[in-house]
mmCIF file of C-alpha atoms and ligand atoms in Angstrom:
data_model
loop_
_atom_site.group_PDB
_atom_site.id
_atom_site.type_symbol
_atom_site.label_atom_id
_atom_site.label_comp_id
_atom_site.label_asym_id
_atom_site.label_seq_id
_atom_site.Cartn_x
_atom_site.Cartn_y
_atom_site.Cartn_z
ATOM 1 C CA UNK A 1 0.000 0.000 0.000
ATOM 2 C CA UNK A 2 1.362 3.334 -1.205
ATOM 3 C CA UNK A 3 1.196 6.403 1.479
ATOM 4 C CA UNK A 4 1.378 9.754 -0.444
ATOM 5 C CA UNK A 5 1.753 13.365 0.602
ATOM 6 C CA UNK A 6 1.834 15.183 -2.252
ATOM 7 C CA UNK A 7 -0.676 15.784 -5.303
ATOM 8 C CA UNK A 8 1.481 15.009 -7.757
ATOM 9 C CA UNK A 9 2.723 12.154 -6.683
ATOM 10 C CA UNK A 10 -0.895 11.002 -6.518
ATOM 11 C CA UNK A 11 -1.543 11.912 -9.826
ATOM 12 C CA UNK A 12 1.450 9.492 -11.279
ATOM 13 C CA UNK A 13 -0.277 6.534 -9.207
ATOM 14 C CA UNK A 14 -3.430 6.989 -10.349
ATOM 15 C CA UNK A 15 -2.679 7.502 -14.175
ATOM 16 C CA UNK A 16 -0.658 4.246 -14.130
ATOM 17 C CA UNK A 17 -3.925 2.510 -12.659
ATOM 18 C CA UNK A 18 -6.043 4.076 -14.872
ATOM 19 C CA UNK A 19 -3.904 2.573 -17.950
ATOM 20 C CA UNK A 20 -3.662 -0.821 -16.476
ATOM 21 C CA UNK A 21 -8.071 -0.589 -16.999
ATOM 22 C CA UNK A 22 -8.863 -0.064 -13.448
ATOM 23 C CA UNK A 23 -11.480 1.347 -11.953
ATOM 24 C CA UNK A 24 -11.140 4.226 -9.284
ATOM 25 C CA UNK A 25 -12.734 4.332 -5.776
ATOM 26 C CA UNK A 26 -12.284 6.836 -3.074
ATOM 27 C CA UNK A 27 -13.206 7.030 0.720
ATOM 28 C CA UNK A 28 -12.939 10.323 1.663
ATOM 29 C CA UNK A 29 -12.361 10.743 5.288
ATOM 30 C CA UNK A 30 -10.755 12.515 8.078
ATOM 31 C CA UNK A 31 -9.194 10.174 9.652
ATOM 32 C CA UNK A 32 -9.714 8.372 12.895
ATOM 33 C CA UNK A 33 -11.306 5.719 11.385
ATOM 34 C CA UNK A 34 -13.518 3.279 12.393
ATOM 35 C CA UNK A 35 -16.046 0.363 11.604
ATOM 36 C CA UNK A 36 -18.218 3.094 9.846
ATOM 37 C CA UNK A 37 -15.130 3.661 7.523
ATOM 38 C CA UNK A 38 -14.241 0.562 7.481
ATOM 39 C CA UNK A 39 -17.718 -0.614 5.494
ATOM 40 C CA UNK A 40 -16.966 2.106 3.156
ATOM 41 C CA UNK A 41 -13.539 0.578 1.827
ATOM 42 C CA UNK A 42 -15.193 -2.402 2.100
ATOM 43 C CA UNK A 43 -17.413 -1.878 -0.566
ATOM 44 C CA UNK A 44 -14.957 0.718 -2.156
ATOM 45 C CA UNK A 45 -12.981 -2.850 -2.484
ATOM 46 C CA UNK A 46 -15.461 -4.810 -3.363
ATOM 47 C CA UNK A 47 -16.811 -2.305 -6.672
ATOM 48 C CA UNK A 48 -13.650 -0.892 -7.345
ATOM 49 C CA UNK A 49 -10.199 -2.185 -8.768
ATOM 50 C CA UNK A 50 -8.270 0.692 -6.935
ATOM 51 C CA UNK A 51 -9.167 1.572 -3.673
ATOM 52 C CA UNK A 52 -7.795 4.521 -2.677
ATOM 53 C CA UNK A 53 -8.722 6.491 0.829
ATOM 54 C CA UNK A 54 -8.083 9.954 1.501
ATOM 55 C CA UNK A 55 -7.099 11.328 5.199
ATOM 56 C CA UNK A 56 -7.475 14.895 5.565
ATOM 57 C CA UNK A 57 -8.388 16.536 8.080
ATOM 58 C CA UNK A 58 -10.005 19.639 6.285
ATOM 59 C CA UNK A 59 -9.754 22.645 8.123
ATOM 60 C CA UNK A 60 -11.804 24.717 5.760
ATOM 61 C CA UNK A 61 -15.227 22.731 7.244
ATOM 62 C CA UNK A 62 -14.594 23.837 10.686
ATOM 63 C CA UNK A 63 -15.746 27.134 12.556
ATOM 64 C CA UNK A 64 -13.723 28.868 14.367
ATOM 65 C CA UNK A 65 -14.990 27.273 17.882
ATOM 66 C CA UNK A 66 -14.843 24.101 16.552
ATOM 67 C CA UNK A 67 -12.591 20.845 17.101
ATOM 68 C CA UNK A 68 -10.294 21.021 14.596
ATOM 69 C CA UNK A 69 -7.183 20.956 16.657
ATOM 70 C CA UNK A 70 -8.496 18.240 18.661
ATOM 71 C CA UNK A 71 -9.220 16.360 16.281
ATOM 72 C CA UNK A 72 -8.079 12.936 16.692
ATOM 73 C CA UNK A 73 -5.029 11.945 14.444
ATOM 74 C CA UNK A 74 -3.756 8.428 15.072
ATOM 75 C CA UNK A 75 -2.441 8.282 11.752
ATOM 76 C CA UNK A 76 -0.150 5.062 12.256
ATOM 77 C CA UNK A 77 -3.210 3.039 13.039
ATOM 78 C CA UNK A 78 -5.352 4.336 10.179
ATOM 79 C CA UNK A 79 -2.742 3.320 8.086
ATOM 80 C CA UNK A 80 -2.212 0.324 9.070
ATOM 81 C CA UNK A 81 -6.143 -0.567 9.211
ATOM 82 C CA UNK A 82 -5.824 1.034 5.221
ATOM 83 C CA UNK A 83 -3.466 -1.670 4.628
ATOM 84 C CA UNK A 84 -4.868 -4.703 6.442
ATOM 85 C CA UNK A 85 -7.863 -3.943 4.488
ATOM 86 C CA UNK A 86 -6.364 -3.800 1.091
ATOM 87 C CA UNK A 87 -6.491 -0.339 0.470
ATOM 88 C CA UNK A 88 -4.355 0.509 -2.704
ATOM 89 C CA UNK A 89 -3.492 4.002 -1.938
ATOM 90 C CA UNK A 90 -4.007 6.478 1.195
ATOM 91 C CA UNK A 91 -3.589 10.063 -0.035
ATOM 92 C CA UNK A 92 -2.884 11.978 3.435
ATOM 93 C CA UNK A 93 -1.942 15.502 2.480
ATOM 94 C CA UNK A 94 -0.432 18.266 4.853
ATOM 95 C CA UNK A 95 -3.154 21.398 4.585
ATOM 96 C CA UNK A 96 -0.629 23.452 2.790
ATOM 97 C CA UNK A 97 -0.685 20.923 -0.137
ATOM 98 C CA UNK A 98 -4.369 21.330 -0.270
ATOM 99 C CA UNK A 99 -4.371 25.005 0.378
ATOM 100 C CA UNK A 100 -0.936 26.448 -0.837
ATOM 101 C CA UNK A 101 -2.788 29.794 -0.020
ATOM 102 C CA UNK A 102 -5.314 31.533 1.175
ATOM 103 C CA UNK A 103 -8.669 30.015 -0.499
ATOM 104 C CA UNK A 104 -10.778 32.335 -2.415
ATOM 105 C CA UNK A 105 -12.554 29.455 -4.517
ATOM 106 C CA UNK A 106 -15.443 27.860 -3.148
ATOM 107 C CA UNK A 107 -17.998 25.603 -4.036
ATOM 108 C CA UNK A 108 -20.952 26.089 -2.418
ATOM 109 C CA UNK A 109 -24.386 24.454 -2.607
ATOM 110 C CA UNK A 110 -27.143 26.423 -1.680
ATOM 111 C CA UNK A 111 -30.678 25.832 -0.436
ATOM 112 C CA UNK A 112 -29.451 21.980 0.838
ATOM 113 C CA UNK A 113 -27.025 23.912 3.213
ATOM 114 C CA UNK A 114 -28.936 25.900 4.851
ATOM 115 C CA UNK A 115 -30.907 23.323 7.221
ATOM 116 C CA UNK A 116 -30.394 21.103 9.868
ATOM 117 C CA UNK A 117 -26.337 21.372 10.557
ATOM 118 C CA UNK A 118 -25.842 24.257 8.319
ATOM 119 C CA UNK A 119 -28.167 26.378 10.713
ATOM 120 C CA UNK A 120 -25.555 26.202 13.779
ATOM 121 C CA UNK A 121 -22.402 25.395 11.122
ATOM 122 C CA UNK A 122 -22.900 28.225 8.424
ATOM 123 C CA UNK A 123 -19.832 27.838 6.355
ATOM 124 C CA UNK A 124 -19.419 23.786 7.319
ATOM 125 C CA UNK A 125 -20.354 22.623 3.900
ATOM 126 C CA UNK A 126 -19.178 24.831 1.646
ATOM 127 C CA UNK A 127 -15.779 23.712 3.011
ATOM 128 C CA UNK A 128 -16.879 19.880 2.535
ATOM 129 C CA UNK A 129 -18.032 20.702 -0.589
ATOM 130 C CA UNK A 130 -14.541 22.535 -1.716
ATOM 131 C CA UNK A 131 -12.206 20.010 -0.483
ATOM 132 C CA UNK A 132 -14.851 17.019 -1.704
ATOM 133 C CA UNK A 133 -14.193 18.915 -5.451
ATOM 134 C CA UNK A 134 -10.525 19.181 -4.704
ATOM 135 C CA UNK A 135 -10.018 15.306 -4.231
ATOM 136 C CA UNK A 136 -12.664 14.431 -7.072
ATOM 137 C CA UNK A 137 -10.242 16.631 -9.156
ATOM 138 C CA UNK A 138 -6.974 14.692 -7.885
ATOM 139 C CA UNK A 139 -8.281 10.937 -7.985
ATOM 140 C CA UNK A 140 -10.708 11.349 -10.457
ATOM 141 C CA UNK A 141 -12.311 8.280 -8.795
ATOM 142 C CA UNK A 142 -15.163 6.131 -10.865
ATOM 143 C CA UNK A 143 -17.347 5.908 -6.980
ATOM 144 C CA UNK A 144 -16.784 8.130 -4.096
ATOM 145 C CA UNK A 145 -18.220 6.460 -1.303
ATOM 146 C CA UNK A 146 -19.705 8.547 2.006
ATOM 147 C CA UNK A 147 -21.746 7.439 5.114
ATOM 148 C CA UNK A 148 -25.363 7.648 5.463
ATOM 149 C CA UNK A 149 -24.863 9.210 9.128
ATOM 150 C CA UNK A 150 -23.718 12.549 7.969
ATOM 151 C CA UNK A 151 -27.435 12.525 5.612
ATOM 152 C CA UNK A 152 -27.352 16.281 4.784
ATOM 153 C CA UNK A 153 -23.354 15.652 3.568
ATOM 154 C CA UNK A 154 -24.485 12.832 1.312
ATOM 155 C CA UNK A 155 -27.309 14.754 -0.236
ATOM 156 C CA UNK A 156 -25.079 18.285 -0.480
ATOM 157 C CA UNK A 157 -22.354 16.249 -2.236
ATOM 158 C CA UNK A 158 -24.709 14.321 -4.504
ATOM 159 C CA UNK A 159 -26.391 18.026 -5.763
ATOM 160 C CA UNK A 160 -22.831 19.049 -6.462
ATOM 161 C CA UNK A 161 -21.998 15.939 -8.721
ATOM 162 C CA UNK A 162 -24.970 16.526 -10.360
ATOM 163 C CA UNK A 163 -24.903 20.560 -10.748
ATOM 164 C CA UNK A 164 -21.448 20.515 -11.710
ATOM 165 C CA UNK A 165 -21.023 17.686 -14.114
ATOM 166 C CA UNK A 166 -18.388 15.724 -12.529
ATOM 167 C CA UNK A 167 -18.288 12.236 -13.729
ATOM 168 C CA UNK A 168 -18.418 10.691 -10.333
ATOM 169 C CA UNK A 169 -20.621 8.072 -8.790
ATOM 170 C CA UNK A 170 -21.902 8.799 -4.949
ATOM 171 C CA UNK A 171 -22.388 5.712 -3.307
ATOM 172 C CA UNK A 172 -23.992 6.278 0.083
ATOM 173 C CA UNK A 173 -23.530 3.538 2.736
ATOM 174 C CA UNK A 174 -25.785 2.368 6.044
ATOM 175 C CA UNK A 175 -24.946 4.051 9.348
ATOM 176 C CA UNK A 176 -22.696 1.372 11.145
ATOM 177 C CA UNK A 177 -23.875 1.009 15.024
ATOM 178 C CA UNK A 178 -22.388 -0.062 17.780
ATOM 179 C CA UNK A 179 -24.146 -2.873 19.561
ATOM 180 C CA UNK A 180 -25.573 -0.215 21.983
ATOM 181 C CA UNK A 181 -27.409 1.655 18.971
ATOM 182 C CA UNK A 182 -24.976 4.345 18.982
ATOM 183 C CA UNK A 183 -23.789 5.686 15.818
ATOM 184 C CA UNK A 184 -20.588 5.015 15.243
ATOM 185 C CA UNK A 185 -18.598 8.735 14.878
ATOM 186 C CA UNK A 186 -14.624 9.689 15.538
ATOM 187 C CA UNK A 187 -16.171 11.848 17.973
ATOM 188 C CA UNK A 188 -17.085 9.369 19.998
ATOM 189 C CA UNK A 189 -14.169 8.977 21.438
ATOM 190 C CA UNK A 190 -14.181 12.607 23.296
ATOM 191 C CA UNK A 191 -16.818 11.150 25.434
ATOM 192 C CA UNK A 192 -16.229 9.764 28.642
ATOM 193 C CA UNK A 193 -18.204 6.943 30.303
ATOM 194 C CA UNK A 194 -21.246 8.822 31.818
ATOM 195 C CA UNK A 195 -21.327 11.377 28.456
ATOM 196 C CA UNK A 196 -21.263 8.053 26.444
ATOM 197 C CA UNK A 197 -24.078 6.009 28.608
ATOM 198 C CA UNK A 198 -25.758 9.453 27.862
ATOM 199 C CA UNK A 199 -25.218 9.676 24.460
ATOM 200 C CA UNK A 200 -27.594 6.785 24.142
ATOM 201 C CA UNK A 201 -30.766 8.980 24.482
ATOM 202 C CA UNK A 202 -30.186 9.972 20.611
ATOM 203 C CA UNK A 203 -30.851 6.248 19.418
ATOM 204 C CA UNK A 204 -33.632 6.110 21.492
ATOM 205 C CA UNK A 205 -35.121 9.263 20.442
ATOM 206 C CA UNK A 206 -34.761 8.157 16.688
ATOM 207 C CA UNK A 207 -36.182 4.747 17.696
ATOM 208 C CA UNK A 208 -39.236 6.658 19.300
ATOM 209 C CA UNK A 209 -39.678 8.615 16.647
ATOM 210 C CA UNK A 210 -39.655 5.488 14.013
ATOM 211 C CA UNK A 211 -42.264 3.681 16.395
ATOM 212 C CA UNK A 212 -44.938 7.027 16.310
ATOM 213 C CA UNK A 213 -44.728 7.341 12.253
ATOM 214 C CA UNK A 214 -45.036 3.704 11.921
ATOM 215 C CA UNK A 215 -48.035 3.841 14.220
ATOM 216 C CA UNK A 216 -49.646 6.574 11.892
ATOM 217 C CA UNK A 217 -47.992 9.795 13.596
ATOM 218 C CA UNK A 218 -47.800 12.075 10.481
ATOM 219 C CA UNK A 219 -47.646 15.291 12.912
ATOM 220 C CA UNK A 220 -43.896 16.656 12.378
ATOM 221 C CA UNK A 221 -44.117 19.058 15.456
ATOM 222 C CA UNK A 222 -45.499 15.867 17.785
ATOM 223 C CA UNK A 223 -42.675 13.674 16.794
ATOM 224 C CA UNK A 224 -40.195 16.254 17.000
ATOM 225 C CA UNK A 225 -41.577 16.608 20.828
ATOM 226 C CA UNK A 226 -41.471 13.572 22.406
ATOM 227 C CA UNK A 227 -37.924 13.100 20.804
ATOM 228 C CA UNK A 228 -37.271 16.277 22.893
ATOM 229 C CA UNK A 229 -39.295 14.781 26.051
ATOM 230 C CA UNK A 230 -36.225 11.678 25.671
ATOM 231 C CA UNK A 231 -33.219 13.849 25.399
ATOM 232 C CA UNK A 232 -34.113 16.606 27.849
ATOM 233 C CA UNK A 233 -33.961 14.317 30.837
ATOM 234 C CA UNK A 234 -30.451 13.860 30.004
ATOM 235 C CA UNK A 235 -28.080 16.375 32.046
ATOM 236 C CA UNK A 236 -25.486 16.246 30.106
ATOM 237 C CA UNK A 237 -27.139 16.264 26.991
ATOM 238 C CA UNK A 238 -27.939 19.843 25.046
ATOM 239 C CA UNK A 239 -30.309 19.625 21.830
ATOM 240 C CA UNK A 240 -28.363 21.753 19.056
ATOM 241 C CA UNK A 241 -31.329 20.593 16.863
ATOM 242 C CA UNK A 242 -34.004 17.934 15.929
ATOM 243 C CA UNK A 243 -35.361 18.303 12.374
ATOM 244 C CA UNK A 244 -37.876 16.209 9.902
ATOM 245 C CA UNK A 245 -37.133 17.490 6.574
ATOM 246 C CA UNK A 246 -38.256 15.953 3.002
ATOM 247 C CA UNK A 247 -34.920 13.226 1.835
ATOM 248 C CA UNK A 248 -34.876 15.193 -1.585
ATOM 249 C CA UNK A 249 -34.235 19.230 -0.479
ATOM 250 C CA UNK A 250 -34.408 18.781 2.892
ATOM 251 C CA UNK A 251 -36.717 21.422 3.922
ATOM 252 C CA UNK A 252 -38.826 20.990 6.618
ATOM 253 C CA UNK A 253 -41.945 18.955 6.577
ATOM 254 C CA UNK A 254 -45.233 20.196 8.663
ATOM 255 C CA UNK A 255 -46.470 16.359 7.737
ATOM 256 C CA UNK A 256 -44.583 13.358 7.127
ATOM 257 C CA UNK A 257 -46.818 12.259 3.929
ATOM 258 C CA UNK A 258 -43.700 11.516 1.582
ATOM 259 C CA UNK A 259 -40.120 9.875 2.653
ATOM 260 C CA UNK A 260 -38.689 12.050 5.428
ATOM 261 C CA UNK A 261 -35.338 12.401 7.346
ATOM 262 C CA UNK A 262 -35.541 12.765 10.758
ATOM 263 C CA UNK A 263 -32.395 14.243 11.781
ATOM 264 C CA UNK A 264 -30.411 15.485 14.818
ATOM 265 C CA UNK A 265 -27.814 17.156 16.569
ATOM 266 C CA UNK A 266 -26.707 17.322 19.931
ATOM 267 C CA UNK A 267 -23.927 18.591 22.421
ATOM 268 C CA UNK A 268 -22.565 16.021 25.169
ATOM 269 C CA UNK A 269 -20.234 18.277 26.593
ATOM 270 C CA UNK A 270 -18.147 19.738 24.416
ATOM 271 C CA UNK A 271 -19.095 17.517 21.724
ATOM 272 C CA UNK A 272 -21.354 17.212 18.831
ATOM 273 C CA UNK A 273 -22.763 14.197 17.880
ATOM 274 C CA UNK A 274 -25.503 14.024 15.067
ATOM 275 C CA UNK A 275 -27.938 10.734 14.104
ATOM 276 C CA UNK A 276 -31.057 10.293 11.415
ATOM 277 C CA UNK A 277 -33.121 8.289 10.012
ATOM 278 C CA UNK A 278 -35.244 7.916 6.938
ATOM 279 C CA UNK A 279 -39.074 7.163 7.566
ATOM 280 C CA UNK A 280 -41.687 6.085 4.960
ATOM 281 C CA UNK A 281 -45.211 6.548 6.292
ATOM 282 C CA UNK A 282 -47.186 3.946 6.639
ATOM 283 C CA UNK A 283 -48.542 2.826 2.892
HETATM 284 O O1 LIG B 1 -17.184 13.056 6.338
HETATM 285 C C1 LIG B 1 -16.000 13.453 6.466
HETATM 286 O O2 LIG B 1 -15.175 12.818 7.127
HETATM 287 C C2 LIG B 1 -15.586 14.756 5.806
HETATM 288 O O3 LIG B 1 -16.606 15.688 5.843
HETATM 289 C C3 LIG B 1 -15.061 14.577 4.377
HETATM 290 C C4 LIG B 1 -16.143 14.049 3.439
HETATM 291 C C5 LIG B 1 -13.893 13.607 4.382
HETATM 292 C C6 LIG B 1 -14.574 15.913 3.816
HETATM 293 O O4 LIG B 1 -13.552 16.439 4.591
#
């Protein structure tokens, strides 16, 4: 398994796969991977004759309060995960490589933004969506493959790839859980063991919320508070936001008549832990 710094080194490894016939996948991440990640190079494996993974801690999606510098890096054990797993190639840039200097290019995707985490994290997205156009343009990967738990990222991305043209398959993947029911997140390791017995109460307000719309609960603002009722009478738990919005533009939806994602976002601490999931009403 190759480890590269550098873009144009990258480039050179790529173009030799590309005229050996292969096909090109890419796991975007940031690192600090887990069993999440792990399902997406998985399948990135599995479809793809190339695998390569990117680890990049992007500082351009952060706000300036954020948890970008302690953001975990154990970047020997990523790699070697990468490589027990078959990975081909980790790309694992330094952020001047990405951004030589200051950034005044930006792709930004409006309307889909502007909900659920880009309400607390205004300029969060447009910095996923820069860097996520940055590495389509270095890989140039046939399938790009992202996690179902961060929803609102999937669908963002997906509008870009198709507003823009690129020539890039989105393959979203299932939330990975832990036994527990928590979602599996790199931030889940800032929590310690009472914050992460806490953290529970987001599973269970999502599993609340699946049993009331499968019952015939079509009332948005009912849902939305008993979900509350659940986290609220945990201390250490502080709702940043709950939201059922429509899985195409995700706006917000008075009445779940039509697919909906019921999504959320809390603080355990100092951290910020989001969860969904997508309901049907009942036929
Ligand atoms: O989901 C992530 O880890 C990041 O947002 C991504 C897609 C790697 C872009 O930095």
């Amino acid at each position: 398994m190759l480890i590269v710094k550098t873009i144009h080194e990258t480039r050179i490894h790529i173009t030799e796969a590309r005229a050996l016939g292969k096909t090109i996948g890419l796991v975007p991440t940031m690192g600090a991977l887990h069993e999440g990640h792990f399902s997406l190079i998985r399948r990135c494996r599995d479809e793809c004759e190339y695998c390569v993974v990117s680890i990049f801690v992007n500082p351009t999606q952060f706000g300036p309060n954020e948890d970008l510098n302690r953001y975990p890096r154990p970047f020997e054990a990523d790699t070697r995960s990468c490589r027990e797993m078959g990975v081909d190639l980790v790309f694992a840039p330094e952020p001047d490589e990405m951004y030589p200097h200051e950034n005044i290019t930006w792709v930004q995707v409006e309307k889909l933004s502007e909900h659920l985490c880009g309400a607390s994290r205004p300029d969060h997205f447009r910095g996923v969506c820069t860097v996520v156009a940055k590495l389509f343009n270095i890989i140039q990967p046939d399938s790009a493959y992202f996690g179902q738990k961060d929803a609102q990222q999937v669908a963002v991305i997906q509008r870009m790839v198709s507003d823009l043209n690129m020539p890039v398959e989105i393959r979203s993947c299932p939330i990975v859980r832990e036994p527990d029911g928590l979602a599996m997140s790199s931030r889940n390791r800032y929590l310690n063991p009472e914050q992460r017995r806490q953290s529970l109460c987001l599973f269970e307000a999502l599993s609340l919320a699946r049993e009331l719309v499968c019952g015939g609960q079509a009332n948005s603002a009912i849902i939305i508070e008993h979900m509350q009722e659940i986290i609220t009478s945990h201390s250490e738990v502080r709702i940043d936001y709950i939201s059922i919005v429509d899985n195409t533009l995700l706006q917000p939806l008075l009445k779940i008549d039509r697919p909906a994602l019921i999504a959320l976002a809390v603080y355990i601490g100092r951290t910020r832990l989001i969860d969904n999931i997508i309901v049907d009403p009942p036929a």
